[in-house]
Amino acid sequence: MSGSKRSLPSWMGSSKDGEDDSSKKKQAGTSQKAQKGPDFSKLLDGVVFVLSGFVNPERSTLRSQALDMGAEYRADWTSDCTLLVCAFVNTPKFRQVQADNGTIISKDWIFESYKQKKLVDIEPFLMHAGKQWRKNKEPVETDQDEKETRKVHQKQVQRSRVKPSTSDATEAGNLESTNKCFSPSKIKQWAVDDLAQTMSWLDSQEEKPEPSELKTIASEGVITCLQDAIESLEQGNDIKGVAEQWSFVPHVVNELLKLDGGGKGAALPKEQLCQLAAKCKKIYLAEFARVDIDGKNKDKHQNDSHVTEHRRKTKSDDDHYDSDETIEMTEEEIDFACRQLPGLCG
């Protein structure tokens, strides 16, 4: 891995404080606007919502606008939640809420209702029509409005049963294909290959590490590159920018890059791709640890073999000489030995 070529991407250089300041300004603006409409702060009274697939500053804006209209926020879907605001279809969170018969909408319903200072028609923004999306509190809408909303839900449920979404089927097919391509056995093999190829690449450089450090530096480089890809996806950015910063890109990152179309043509949404990258990192870490242990055991076995061989040789050389037997010679044997060596005996 070349440290000189890799540099922090622009999105990593921006401080969280900057994002917070930006979101605070937007929240300050939204709070001021919230005071204008008479019942604006109760538009979403009884709504308990969860966000999925959004990153800051958009996530912060969505949350503050919904709160300004009287909704309650939850970090994760629980039994008291009534509405999921989702960025993508068929994500794990989407499927969880769908199975729970919860109502799922796109972000634009929040933005439009906030902009127009009233609850706009929810039907065009429904991603999945489930149970009632607000608790049994006194609604801002009239009874007629509530009845119309229930009719919309019923129509949406019937429509979803009769005609399944093409995009849902496509993304489900992509996910199934991806799971086959990124099977644990394949990822383990990639890990072994990436480690070997990275070590070979490092060894071919003019300035290369010491042989004893080669494996450690190679494994750390592969994991760091993979972590960069994960952080980029978490921020809603493409993997391509990460790959361009490294002189040697591991195979796993190139495989993830194929699924990151950087927009509408992406084979997988950023959230799913990020989860897949995290899965790869976990398997890579385990495989590198296994390879390291195997290597140490092999070295120990070789050292033990050398010691054993040396001991066998020494024993073989000394088999004809037993000091204990020599000490236990009889007087006759001693006299005989002296006669054979008259120069050494008196």
Coordinates of C-alpha atoms in Angstrom, one line a residue:
M1 CA 0.0 0.0 0.0
S2 CA 1.4 3.3 -0.9
G3 CA 1.0 5.9 1.9
S4 CA 2.1 8.8 -0.4
K5 CA -0.8 8.4 -2.9
R6 CA -3.5 7.8 -0.3
S7 CA -4.9 10.9 1.3
L8 CA -8.0 11.8 3.3
P9 CA -11.0 12.3 1.0
S10 CA -12.9 15.6 1.2
W11 CA -15.9 14.0 3.0
M12 CA -13.6 12.8 5.8
G13 CA -11.9 16.1 6.1
S14 CA -15.2 17.9 6.9
S15 CA -15.7 18.1 10.6
K16 CA -18.9 16.9 12.3
D17 CA -19.1 20.3 14.0
G18 CA -19.5 21.8 10.6
E19 CA -22.4 19.5 9.8
D20 CA -23.9 20.2 13.2
D21 CA -23.7 23.9 12.6
S22 CA -25.4 23.5 9.3
S23 CA -28.1 21.4 10.7
K24 CA -28.5 23.8 13.6
K25 CA -29.1 26.6 11.2
K26 CA -31.7 24.6 9.3
Q27 CA -33.3 23.6 12.6
A28 CA -33.3 27.2 13.8
G29 CA -35.0 28.2 10.5
T30 CA -37.6 25.4 10.7
S31 CA -38.4 26.2 14.3
Q32 CA -39.1 29.8 13.4
K33 CA -41.4 28.7 10.5
A34 CA -43.1 26.3 12.9
Q35 CA -44.5 29.2 14.8
K36 CA -46.4 30.6 11.8
G37 CA -49.2 28.1 11.3
P38 CA -51.9 27.8 14.1
D39 CA -51.9 24.0 14.2
F40 CA -48.6 23.3 12.5
S41 CA -47.0 21.8 15.6
K42 CA -49.8 19.2 15.8
L43 CA -49.9 18.1 12.2
L44 CA -48.1 14.8 13.0
D45 CA -49.5 14.5 16.6
G46 CA -49.7 10.7 17.4
V47 CA -47.0 9.8 14.8
V48 CA -44.0 7.8 16.0
F49 CA -41.5 7.6 13.2
V50 CA -38.2 5.9 12.4
L51 CA -35.7 6.9 9.7
S52 CA -33.8 4.5 7.5
G53 CA -31.2 5.0 4.8
F54 CA -30.5 8.7 5.3
V55 CA -27.2 10.4 6.2
N56 CA -26.6 13.9 7.5
P57 CA -27.4 16.7 6.8
E58 CA -30.6 15.3 5.2
R59 CA -31.3 12.9 8.1
S60 CA -31.1 15.8 10.6
T61 CA -33.4 18.0 8.5
L62 CA -36.0 15.2 8.1
R63 CA -35.9 14.5 11.8
S64 CA -36.2 18.2 12.9
Q65 CA -39.1 18.9 10.4
A66 CA -41.1 15.9 11.6
L67 CA -40.5 16.8 15.2
D68 CA -41.6 20.4 14.5
M69 CA -44.9 19.0 13.2
G70 CA -45.5 17.1 16.4
A71 CA -44.2 13.6 15.7
E72 CA -42.1 11.5 18.1
Y73 CA -38.8 10.0 16.9
R74 CA -37.4 6.5 17.6
A75 CA -33.9 5.3 16.7
D76 CA -35.2 1.8 15.8
W77 CA -38.5 0.2 15.0
T78 CA -40.4 -0.9 18.1
S79 CA -44.0 -1.9 18.9
D80 CA -45.1 1.7 19.5
C81 CA -43.8 3.0 16.1
T82 CA -46.4 3.9 13.5
L83 CA -44.4 5.2 10.5
L84 CA -41.1 4.4 8.7
V85 CA -39.6 7.1 6.5
C86 CA -37.3 5.1 4.1
A87 CA -34.8 6.0 1.5
F88 CA -34.7 2.6 -0.3
V89 CA -37.0 -0.3 -1.0
N90 CA -36.3 -3.8 0.3
T91 CA -33.7 -2.9 2.9
P92 CA -33.5 -5.0 6.1
K93 CA -35.4 -2.2 8.0
F94 CA -38.0 -2.0 5.2
R95 CA -38.6 -5.8 5.3
Q96 CA -38.8 -5.7 9.1
V97 CA -41.5 -3.0 9.1
Q98 CA -43.3 -4.6 6.1
A99 CA -43.5 -7.9 8.0
D100 CA -44.9 -6.0 11.0
N101 CA -47.6 -4.4 8.7
G102 CA -46.2 -0.9 9.4
T103 CA -46.8 2.0 7.0
I104 CA -43.7 3.1 5.0
I105 CA -43.4 6.4 3.1
S106 CA -40.8 8.3 1.2
K107 CA -39.1 11.4 2.6
D108 CA -40.9 13.8 0.2
W109 CA -44.2 13.4 2.2
I110 CA -42.4 15.0 5.2
F111 CA -40.8 17.7 3.1
E112 CA -44.0 18.6 1.2
S113 CA -46.2 18.7 4.3
Y114 CA -43.7 20.9 6.0
K115 CA -43.4 23.2 3.0
Q116 CA -47.1 23.6 2.5
K117 CA -47.9 23.8 6.3
K118 CA -50.5 21.0 6.0
L119 CA -50.6 17.3 5.6
V120 CA -50.6 16.6 1.9
D121 CA -52.1 13.5 0.3
I122 CA -50.1 10.5 1.5
E123 CA -51.0 8.1 -1.3
P124 CA -48.3 9.3 -3.9
F125 CA -45.6 8.9 -1.2
L126 CA -46.6 5.4 0.1
M127 CA -43.9 2.7 -0.3
H128 CA -46.0 0.2 1.7
A129 CA -49.5 0.7 3.1
G130 CA -49.9 -1.0 6.5
K131 CA -51.7 -0.2 9.7
Q132 CA -52.8 3.2 10.8
W133 CA -49.8 5.6 10.7
R134 CA -50.9 7.7 13.7
K135 CA -51.9 6.7 17.2
N136 CA -55.5 7.3 18.4
K137 CA -55.1 10.9 19.3
E138 CA -57.2 13.8 18.3
P139 CA -56.1 14.4 14.7
V140 CA -55.7 17.8 13.0
E141 CA -57.6 16.4 10.0
T142 CA -61.4 16.2 9.9
D143 CA -63.2 12.9 10.2
Q144 CA -63.7 12.9 6.4
D145 CA -60.0 13.3 5.8
E146 CA -59.3 10.4 8.1
K147 CA -61.8 8.2 6.2
E148 CA -60.3 9.2 2.9
T149 CA -56.8 8.3 4.2
R150 CA -58.1 4.8 5.2
K151 CA -59.6 4.3 1.7
V152 CA -56.2 5.3 0.3
H153 CA -54.5 2.6 2.5
Q154 CA -57.0 0.0 1.4
K155 CA -56.5 0.8 -2.3
Q156 CA -52.7 0.7 -1.9
V157 CA -52.9 -2.7 -0.2
Q158 CA -55.1 -4.1 -3.0
R159 CA -52.8 -2.7 -5.6
S160 CA -49.7 -4.1 -4.0
R161 CA -51.3 -7.5 -3.8
V162 CA -52.4 -7.5 -7.5
K163 CA -49.4 -5.9 -9.0
P164 CA -46.0 -6.3 -7.2
S165 CA -43.4 -3.6 -7.8
T166 CA -41.0 -4.3 -10.6
S167 CA -38.2 -2.4 -8.8
D168 CA -38.8 -4.6 -5.7
A169 CA -38.5 -7.8 -7.7
T170 CA -35.4 -6.4 -9.5
E171 CA -33.6 -5.5 -6.2
A172 CA -34.6 -8.8 -4.6
G173 CA -33.0 -10.6 -7.6
N174 CA -29.9 -8.5 -7.3
L175 CA -29.7 -9.3 -3.6
E176 CA -30.0 -13.0 -4.2
S177 CA -27.3 -12.9 -6.9
T178 CA -25.0 -10.9 -4.7
N179 CA -25.4 -13.4 -1.8
K180 CA -24.2 -16.1 -4.1
C181 CA -21.3 -14.1 -5.4
F182 CA -20.3 -13.0 -1.9
S183 CA -20.6 -16.4 -0.2
P184 CA -18.4 -16.9 2.9
S185 CA -16.2 -19.5 1.2
K186 CA -15.5 -17.1 -1.7
I187 CA -14.7 -14.2 0.7
K188 CA -12.3 -16.4 2.6
Q189 CA -10.5 -17.3 -0.6
W190 CA -10.3 -13.6 -1.6
A191 CA -8.8 -12.9 1.8
V192 CA -6.0 -15.4 1.3
D193 CA -5.4 -14.2 -2.3
D194 CA -5.5 -10.5 -1.3
L195 CA -2.9 -11.1 1.4
A196 CA -0.6 -13.0 -0.9
Q197 CA -0.9 -10.5 -3.7
T198 CA -0.4 -7.5 -1.4
M199 CA 2.7 -9.1 0.1
S200 CA 4.0 -9.7 -3.3
W201 CA 3.3 -6.2 -4.4
L202 CA 5.0 -4.7 -1.3
D203 CA 8.0 -6.9 -1.8
S204 CA 8.4 -5.6 -5.4
Q205 CA 8.7 -2.0 -4.3
E206 CA 12.0 -0.2 -4.1
E207 CA 11.3 0.8 -0.5
K208 CA 9.9 -2.4 1.0
P209 CA 9.3 -3.5 4.6
E210 CA 11.5 -6.0 6.5
P211 CA 10.6 -9.6 5.6
S212 CA 9.4 -10.2 9.2
E213 CA 6.9 -7.2 8.9
L214 CA 5.7 -8.0 5.4
K215 CA 2.6 -10.0 6.4
T216 CA 1.5 -7.7 9.1
I217 CA 1.8 -4.5 6.9
A218 CA 0.0 -6.3 4.0
S219 CA -2.9 -7.4 6.2
E220 CA -3.3 -4.0 7.8
G221 CA -3.3 -2.3 4.4
V222 CA -6.1 -4.6 3.0
I223 CA -8.2 -4.0 6.1
T224 CA -7.6 -0.2 6.0
C225 CA -8.7 0.0 2.4
L226 CA -11.8 -2.0 3.2
Q227 CA -12.6 0.2 6.1
D228 CA -12.2 3.3 3.9
A229 CA -14.8 1.8 1.6
I230 CA -17.2 1.2 4.5
E231 CA -16.9 4.7 5.9
S232 CA -17.4 6.1 2.4
L233 CA -20.6 4.2 2.0
E234 CA -21.8 5.2 5.5
Q235 CA -21.4 8.8 4.3
G236 CA -23.4 8.1 1.2
N237 CA -20.4 8.4 -1.1
D238 CA -19.1 6.0 -3.8
I239 CA -16.4 3.5 -3.4
K240 CA -14.7 4.7 -6.6
G241 CA -13.2 7.6 -4.8
V242 CA -11.6 5.3 -2.2
A243 CA -10.2 3.0 -4.9
E244 CA -8.5 5.9 -6.6
Q245 CA -6.6 6.8 -3.5
W246 CA -4.8 3.4 -3.3
S247 CA -1.9 2.2 -5.5
F248 CA -2.9 -1.4 -4.9
V249 CA -6.6 -2.1 -4.5
P250 CA -7.7 -5.5 -2.9
H251 CA -9.9 -7.8 -4.9
V252 CA -12.8 -7.5 -2.4
V253 CA -12.9 -3.7 -2.9
N254 CA -13.0 -4.1 -6.7
E255 CA -15.9 -6.6 -6.3
L256 CA -17.8 -4.1 -4.1
L257 CA -17.1 -1.4 -6.7
K258 CA -18.9 -3.4 -9.3
L259 CA -22.1 -3.2 -7.2
D260 CA -21.8 0.5 -6.6
G261 CA -23.2 2.3 -9.6
G262 CA -23.0 5.7 -7.9
G263 CA -26.6 6.5 -8.5
K264 CA -29.8 5.0 -9.9
G265 CA -28.0 2.3 -11.8
A266 CA -26.5 0.9 -8.6
A267 CA -27.0 -2.9 -8.2
L268 CA -27.4 -2.4 -4.5
P269 CA -28.5 0.5 -2.3
K270 CA -25.7 2.1 -0.3
E271 CA -27.1 0.7 3.0
Q272 CA -27.0 -2.9 1.8
L273 CA -23.6 -2.4 0.2
C274 CA -22.3 -1.0 3.4
Q275 CA -23.5 -4.1 5.3
L276 CA -22.0 -6.4 2.7
A277 CA -18.6 -4.6 3.0
A278 CA -18.8 -4.9 6.8
K279 CA -19.5 -8.7 6.4
C280 CA -16.4 -9.0 4.2
K281 CA -14.2 -7.1 6.7
K282 CA -15.3 -9.4 9.5
I283 CA -14.4 -12.5 7.4
Y284 CA -11.1 -11.0 6.3
L285 CA -10.1 -10.3 9.9
A286 CA -10.9 -13.8 11.0
E287 CA -9.1 -15.3 8.0
F288 CA -6.0 -13.2 8.5
A289 CA -5.9 -14.2 12.2
R290 CA -6.2 -17.9 11.1
V291 CA -3.4 -17.5 8.6
D292 CA -1.2 -15.8 11.2
I293 CA -1.8 -18.6 13.8
D294 CA -1.1 -21.3 11.1
G295 CA 2.1 -19.5 10.2
K296 CA 3.3 -19.4 13.8
N297 CA 2.4 -23.0 14.4
K298 CA 4.3 -24.0 11.2
D299 CA 7.4 -22.1 12.4
K300 CA 7.2 -23.7 15.8
H301 CA 6.8 -27.1 14.2
Q302 CA 9.9 -26.5 12.1
N303 CA 11.9 -25.4 15.1
D304 CA 10.8 -28.4 17.1
S305 CA 11.7 -30.7 14.2
H306 CA 15.2 -29.2 14.1
V307 CA 15.7 -29.7 17.8
T308 CA 14.4 -33.2 17.7
E309 CA 16.7 -34.1 14.7
H310 CA 19.7 -32.6 16.6
R311 CA 18.9 -34.7 19.7
R312 CA 18.6 -37.8 17.5
K313 CA 21.9 -37.2 15.9
T314 CA 23.6 -36.6 19.3
K315 CA 22.1 -39.7 20.7
S316 CA 23.2 -41.7 17.7
D317 CA 26.8 -40.5 18.0
D318 CA 26.9 -41.3 21.7
D319 CA 25.1 -44.6 21.7
H320 CA 28.5 -46.5 21.9
Y321 CA 29.5 -44.5 24.9
D322 CA 27.6 -44.9 28.2
S323 CA 29.3 -43.1 31.1
D324 CA 27.4 -45.1 33.7
E325 CA 28.7 -48.4 32.3
T326 CA 32.3 -47.1 32.3
I327 CA 32.1 -46.2 35.9
E328 CA 30.9 -49.7 36.8
M329 CA 33.9 -51.5 35.3
T330 CA 35.3 -54.4 37.3
E331 CA 38.9 -54.6 38.5
E332 CA 39.8 -57.2 35.9
E333 CA 38.4 -54.9 33.2
I334 CA 40.5 -52.0 34.5
D335 CA 43.7 -54.2 34.6
F336 CA 43.0 -55.3 31.1
A337 CA 42.5 -51.8 29.8
C338 CA 45.8 -50.7 31.5
R339 CA 47.6 -53.5 29.8
Q340 CA 46.2 -52.4 26.4
L341 CA 47.4 -48.8 27.1
P342 CA 50.7 -49.1 28.9
G343 CA 51.7 -45.5 28.3
L344 CA 48.7 -44.2 30.3
C345 CA 49.0 -46.6 33.3
G346 CA 51.8 -46.7 35.8

